[in-house]
Coordinates of C-alpha atoms in Angstrom, one line a residue:
M1 CA 162.2 52.3 87.7
K2 CA 162.1 55.8 88.3
K3 CA 164.2 57.9 90.7
S4 CA 161.4 57.9 93.8
N5 CA 161.5 55.1 93.5
V6 CA 165.0 53.8 93.3
Y7 CA 165.5 56.5 96.5
F8 CA 162.0 54.8 98.5
Y9 CA 164.2 51.5 98.3
I10 CA 167.6 52.9 99.1
I11 CA 165.9 54.7 102.8
M12 CA 164.0 51.2 103.1
G13 CA 167.0 48.9 103.3
I14 CA 168.8 51.0 105.9
I15 CA 165.4 51.3 108.0
A16 CA 164.1 47.3 108.3
P17 CA 167.5 46.7 109.4
M18 CA 167.9 49.2 112.1
N19 CA 164.3 48.6 113.2
N20 CA 164.7 44.7 113.4
I21 CA 168.4 45.4 115.8
S22 CA 165.9 48.0 118.0
K23 CA 164.2 45.6 118.1
Q24 CA 165.7 42.7 119.9
P25 CA 166.9 42.9 123.4
L26 CA 168.6 45.3 125.2
R27 CA 171.8 43.7 126.4
A28 CA 173.0 43.5 123.5
S29 CA 175.6 41.1 122.9
S30 CA 179.1 42.8 121.4
K31 CA 178.0 41.0 118.1
S32 CA 175.2 42.7 118.3
M33 CA 175.6 45.9 118.4
T34 CA 179.3 45.5 116.0
K35 CA 176.1 45.0 113.7
Y36 CA 173.8 47.7 114.9
W37 CA 177.7 49.7 113.4
W38 CA 178.3 48.3 110.2
T39 CA 174.5 49.2 109.9
L40 CA 174.4 52.0 110.7
A41 CA 178.4 53.2 108.1
A42 CA 176.2 51.1 105.5
G43 CA 172.6 52.7 105.4
A44 CA 175.2 56.3 105.9
I45 CA 177.3 55.2 102.5
L46 CA 173.4 54.4 101.0
I47 CA 172.0 57.3 102.3
T48 CA 175.3 59.4 99.7
L49 CA 175.0 57.3 96.7
G50 CA 171.0 57.7 96.3
I51 CA 171.8 61.7 96.3
I52 CA 174.9 61.0 94.6
F53 CA 172.2 58.8 91.5
L54 CA 169.4 61.1 92.5
T55 CA 171.2 64.1 90.7
V56 CA 173.3 63.3 87.8
G57 CA 171.5 64.5 84.9
K58 CA 170.6 67.7 87.5
K59 CA 172.6 69.7 85.9
G60 CA 172.2 72.4 83.1
T61 CA 174.4 73.4 79.6
I62 CA 175.7 77.8 79.7
T63 CA 176.8 77.9 75.5
M64 CA 179.0 80.4 73.7
Q65 CA 180.4 81.2 71.0
I66 CA 183.7 82.5 70.7
P67 CA 185.5 83.6 67.7
L68 CA 188.6 85.3 69.9
M69 CA 191.2 82.7 70.1
Q70 CA 192.3 83.6 74.2
T71 CA 189.9 84.6 75.4
T72 CA 189.1 83.8 79.3
I73 CA 186.3 82.9 80.5
Y74 CA 185.3 82.9 84.9
I75 CA 182.7 81.2 85.8
D76 CA 182.1 81.7 89.2
Q77 CA 185.5 83.7 89.6
K78 CA 186.5 80.0 90.5
D79 CA 186.1 78.2 86.8
K80 CA 188.7 79.1 84.9
R81 CA 188.5 78.5 80.7
V82 CA 190.7 80.0 77.7
T83 CA 190.1 79.1 74.7
T84 CA 192.1 77.9 72.5
K85 CA 191.1 78.2 68.7
E86 CA 188.7 81.2 67.0
N87 CA 185.5 80.6 66.9
E88 CA 185.5 77.8 69.0
S89 CA 182.2 76.4 70.7
V90 CA 182.2 76.1 74.2
E91 CA 179.8 74.1 76.0
V92 CA 180.1 74.6 80.0
K93 CA 177.5 71.6 82.5
L94 CA 176.8 73.8 85.4
S95 CA 174.4 73.0 88.6
P96 CA 170.5 75.3 88.2
S97 CA 171.6 78.2 90.1
T98 CA 172.0 81.5 89.2
H99 CA 175.9 82.2 87.7
N100 CA 178.2 84.9 87.4
I101 CA 179.9 84.5 83.4
I102 CA 182.8 86.6 82.6
V103 CA 184.6 86.6 79.1
S104 CA 187.4 88.9 79.4
R105 CA 190.6 89.1 76.9
N106 CA 193.2 91.4 75.8
G107 CA 192.4 94.0 74.3
Y108 CA 189.0 94.4 74.6
Y109 CA 186.2 95.5 78.2
P110 CA 185.7 92.4 79.8
W111 CA 182.0 90.7 78.8
T112 CA 179.5 89.5 82.2
K113 CA 176.1 87.8 82.9
N114 CA 174.5 87.0 85.8
V115 CA 172.9 83.5 83.8
S116 CA 170.0 81.1 86.0
V117 CA 170.4 78.0 84.7
P118 CA 167.9 75.7 84.3
R119 CA 167.6 72.2 85.3
G120 CA 168.6 70.4 82.3
K121 CA 168.3 73.0 79.7
T122 CA 170.3 74.9 77.5
V123 CA 171.0 78.4 78.3
P124 CA 173.4 80.3 74.7
L125 CA 174.6 83.2 75.5
F126 CA 176.5 85.5 72.9
P127 CA 179.4 87.9 74.6
I128 CA 180.0 91.5 73.2
F129 CA 183.7 92.1 72.5
V130 CA 184.8 96.4 72.1
P131 CA 187.7 97.6 71.8
L132 CA 189.1 98.9 74.6
N133 CA 191.3 101.0 72.0
S134 CA 188.9 102.4 69.0
S135 CA 191.3 102.2 65.7
G136 CA 191.0 104.0 61.9
Q137 CA 192.3 105.6 59.4
I138 CA 191.5 109.3 58.7
I139 CA 190.2 110.4 56.6
T140 CA 191.7 114.6 54.8
T141 CA 189.4 117.0 53.1
N142 CA 191.6 115.9 50.2
D143 CA 189.7 112.5 49.9
P144 CA 187.8 112.7 46.6
E145 CA 184.7 111.6 49.4
Y146 CA 184.9 113.7 52.0
V147 CA 182.7 116.2 51.9
K148 CA 179.7 112.6 50.9
I149 CA 180.3 111.2 53.7
K150 CA 180.1 113.5 56.0
N151 CA 177.3 114.9 54.4
S152 CA 175.7 111.3 54.3
I153 CA 176.7 111.8 58.7
T154 CA 175.6 114.7 59.6
G155 CA 172.2 114.3 58.0
D156 CA 171.2 110.9 58.9
K157 CA 168.2 110.7 60.3
T158 CA 167.2 108.9 64.0
P159 CA 164.2 106.2 63.3
T160 CA 161.0 107.3 64.5
K161 CA 158.1 104.7 66.3
S162 CA 156.5 105.0 62.6
A163 CA 159.6 104.3 61.3
P164 CA 162.3 101.9 63.1
L165 CA 165.5 100.7 62.2
V166 CA 165.7 96.8 62.0
S167 CA 167.9 93.9 63.0
Q168 CA 169.4 92.1 60.3
D169 CA 166.9 88.8 61.7
K170 CA 164.6 90.8 62.1
T171 CA 163.1 90.0 65.5
V172 CA 164.4 93.6 67.1
S173 CA 163.3 96.8 65.9
I174 CA 164.3 100.8 67.2
W175 CA 163.4 103.4 67.7
L176 CA 164.2 106.9 68.6
E177 CA 161.2 108.6 71.7
G178 CA 161.0 110.8 74.0
G179 CA 164.8 111.0 75.3
E180 CA 165.4 106.6 75.9
I181 CA 166.4 104.2 72.9
M182 CA 163.0 102.3 72.1
A183 CA 163.2 98.4 71.5
K184 CA 160.2 95.7 70.9
V185 CA 161.5 92.5 71.0
A186 CA 159.3 89.4 68.7
A187 CA 157.8 87.0 70.2
T188 CA 159.4 84.0 69.9
E189 CA 158.1 80.0 71.6
T190 CA 158.4 81.0 75.0
E191 CA 157.9 84.6 75.3
A192 CA 155.0 86.8 74.3
E193 CA 156.4 90.3 71.6
K194 CA 157.4 93.1 74.7
T195 CA 159.0 96.3 74.0
F196 CA 160.4 98.8 76.3
S197 CA 163.0 101.0 76.8
V198 CA 166.7 100.3 76.4
V199 CA 168.3 103.6 77.7
A200 CA 167.6 107.2 78.7
P201 CA 170.2 109.3 78.7
Q202 CA 170.5 112.1 80.3
S203 CA 172.3 114.0 76.8
P204 CA 170.3 114.1 73.9
I205 CA 170.8 111.0 71.2
R206 CA 172.6 111.8 67.9
N207 CA 173.0 108.3 66.0
V208 CA 171.9 105.0 66.6
D209 CA 171.6 102.4 65.7
F210 CA 172.8 97.7 65.7
Y211 CA 176.4 96.7 66.9
K212 CA 177.6 94.6 63.9
D213 CA 174.9 92.5 62.2
R214 CA 173.9 91.8 66.0
S215 CA 169.8 92.1 67.2
D216 CA 171.0 91.4 71.1
S217 CA 173.3 95.5 70.6
V218 CA 173.1 98.3 70.4
I219 CA 176.0 100.9 69.3
F220 CA 174.3 105.3 70.2
S221 CA 176.0 108.1 70.1
T222 CA 175.6 111.4 73.2
E223 CA 177.6 113.3 74.4
K224 CA 181.3 112.8 74.0
A225 CA 181.7 109.4 73.2
V226 CA 179.6 106.9 71.0
Y227 CA 178.6 103.7 73.3
V228 CA 177.6 100.4 72.9
I229 CA 174.7 98.8 74.9
E230 CA 173.0 95.6 75.8
V231 CA 169.4 95.8 74.6
E232 CA 168.5 93.6 77.4
A233 CA 169.5 94.7 80.9
E234 CA 168.3 90.5 81.7
G235 CA 171.1 89.3 84.1
T236 CA 173.1 92.1 83.6
Q237 CA 173.0 94.9 80.5
N238 CA 176.8 95.4 79.3
F239 CA 178.2 99.2 78.4
M240 CA 180.9 99.8 77.3
P241 CA 182.2 103.3 75.0
L242 CA 183.1 102.6 71.4
F243 CA 184.9 106.2 71.0
M244 CA 185.8 109.0 73.4
G245 CA 186.1 112.9 71.3
E246 CA 184.3 116.0 72.0
A247 CA 181.0 115.4 70.8
P248 CA 181.1 112.2 67.6
A249 CA 178.0 111.7 65.0
F250 CA 178.1 108.3 63.5
K251 CA 176.9 106.7 61.1
K252 CA 177.6 102.3 60.3
V253 CA 179.9 101.1 56.9
D254 CA 178.8 98.0 57.7
A255 CA 179.4 95.0 60.0
N256 CA 182.9 96.0 61.3
S257 CA 183.3 100.0 60.9
M258 CA 181.9 103.2 60.3
Y259 CA 182.1 106.5 59.9
V260 CA 182.6 109.1 62.4
A261 CA 182.1 113.0 62.3
D262 CA 184.1 114.8 65.3
G263 CA 183.9 118.6 64.8
A264 CA 187.0 118.8 61.9
T265 CA 187.7 115.4 62.0
L266 CA 186.5 112.5 60.3
M267 CA 186.9 109.0 60.4
Q268 CA 186.9 105.4 59.8
V269 CA 186.2 103.9 63.0
I270 CA 187.4 99.5 62.7
I271 CA 184.2 98.1 65.2

């Protein structure tokens, strides 16, 4: 039976007895008045049960894969979940509306997102974990690789529109154009291909690359820092410093580290 039909019969079940009572003479007896109030009470209960029945199954779902244990997830600043193991899958049922999600862990910048959760749909979220304090190893001039590493940073060419940098999963391309980072996101089953500006700082960008092996966030250096920023701005565009210095330039080594040259200092930094 369809829910709309159920709702119809619930309402009719309330109206019918009330209609019969209303047709009785005004000089109602105590017995008929008691029946009248019992009918009202039953009607209120039926309406409540009907609303509950009709709303069951109408929630949406958010999912996350959290790499670090002891990560706290806040939902609308009320509900709180804490992961108990590494690479934990988190699934939360939510009402069909916009919800604020905050993912926080000691030693990392908090990640936040305002996400619209459709009725009966699943929305995957991909929090970014950026350390509050960068760590790594200084590479001294005595290291036989010192000159080679430093030259690889200073000689690193930034991507252009004709020769963009493509994410590992081949879904996003990024390049520098007119002092800003541009991105092209490939078409999906539900969305057409789109090209847009990720960020346009006032100072020149020295380097840009994808953060770790992700396609939804990039790292770039400008002024006195190396930053991480999400590619798309929808629902809050998270923006966090990864390394602070004087005028750092970098070259990503792999998904977990990068070389940073800052003046006379050369180091390998964990990301």
